[in-house]
């Protein structure tokens, strides 16, 4: 084979023609990579995007010279849904600098899972804020690290979570649990758009 | 696994793309655009181009190509735009809509439940 990596690649079927995205966002150590690995049909891969200090992705390379550029890394996995649809699951750090690239990387994403470690709830404030501002549908999943047991009400209050946003607990190491998180997200997205279709937003004249 | 591109200086990346730039918004390649090779690599071809043609014998997403090549996504998109312009790859872009197609959402749910 051509390279070491080619040996372990699992190619998609020839008729695959529609890539879909879901993003798992959370603080360092929240379990993003673990969750991606639990449901992915490929070993999670890691890649990155580079941006200048101004927040532009580096694709005008002549502009890189003399400018400070930073790099954000993210990992991803893949789930073949049927002969045409392929779901890509991205694990993205929630830090501020990552959000410069959100539109560029994750435009058209179906929705997001905010994965939280209840010992560090404040890690996710920023991500929730940004998802709300972007209008990206999301749910919150508490990854159980055996920290102090908070009630859902306590977590909702700490996150100032809209009552319509689903809140679930999970174990990112479990395939079944991670799968349920994704199903909860997609059902939430269905409900959101069904509601919108039923009650179109009134235009102010 | 080491993070790709981490040690790549902008100068090395400049060389990979021949110094050409393509403004981001015009580049149609999404992270999950599925790319398919339309020809085999030929001798003398730039090594990154040849590697992409080998990777995309079967549909392969832009982000997978970037990860395998250990190049930043934006650089990969430039390389792909070059290959597409010369007809050597074709692209299956995600179906974009203001709101997701209910049928697609249903297909996603069915796929997830069958996992
Ligand atoms: N106890 C427990 N540990 C977990 C769980 N999920 C992830 N971990 C562990 O937490 C650590 C960080 O997880 P990782 O997925 O790398 O976090 P990331 O930084 O968000 O990608 C790893 O050692 C995981 O094995 C969980 O649900 N319960
Ligand atoms: Mg990780």
Coordinates of C-alpha atoms and ligand atoms in Angstrom, one line a residue, chain A residues 27-34 143-145 171-173, ligand 1:
Chain A
X27 CA -13.6 22.0 27.8
X28 CA -10.3 20.2 27.9
X29 CA -10.8 16.7 29.3
X30 CA -14.6 16.8 29.1
X31 CA -14.6 13.6 27.1
X32 CA -15.0 14.9 23.5
X33 CA -12.5 12.5 21.9
X34 CA -13.8 9.6 24.0
X143 CA -20.3 13.3 31.3
X144 CA -20.2 11.4 34.6
X145 CA -16.8 11.6 36.2
X171 CA -20.9 8.1 29.9
X172 CA -18.8 9.1 26.9
X173 CA -17.0 5.8 27.1
Ligands
LIG1 N1 -14.9 8.4 34.6 C1 -15.0 8.8 33.3 N2 -14.0 9.1 32.6 C2 -14.1 9.6 31.3 C3 -15.4 9.7 30.7 N3 -15.3 10.2 29.5 C4 -14.0 10.4 29.3 N4 -13.2 10.0 30.4 C5 -11.8 10.0 30.5 O1 -11.4 11.4 30.7 C6 -10.2 11.7 30.0 C7 -10.3 12.8 29.0 O2 -11.2 12.4 28.0 P1 -11.0 13.0 26.5 O3 -12.0 12.3 25.6 O4 -9.6 12.9 26.0 O5 -11.4 14.5 26.7 P2 -11.3 15.7 25.6 O6 -10.2 16.6 26.0 O7 -12.6 16.4 25.8 O8 -11.2 15.1 24.2 C8 -9.8 10.4 29.4 O9 -8.8 9.7 30.2 C9 -11.1 9.5 29.3 O10 -10.8 8.2 29.4 C10 -16.6 9.3 31.5 O11 -17.7 9.4 31.1 N5 -16.3 8.9 32.8

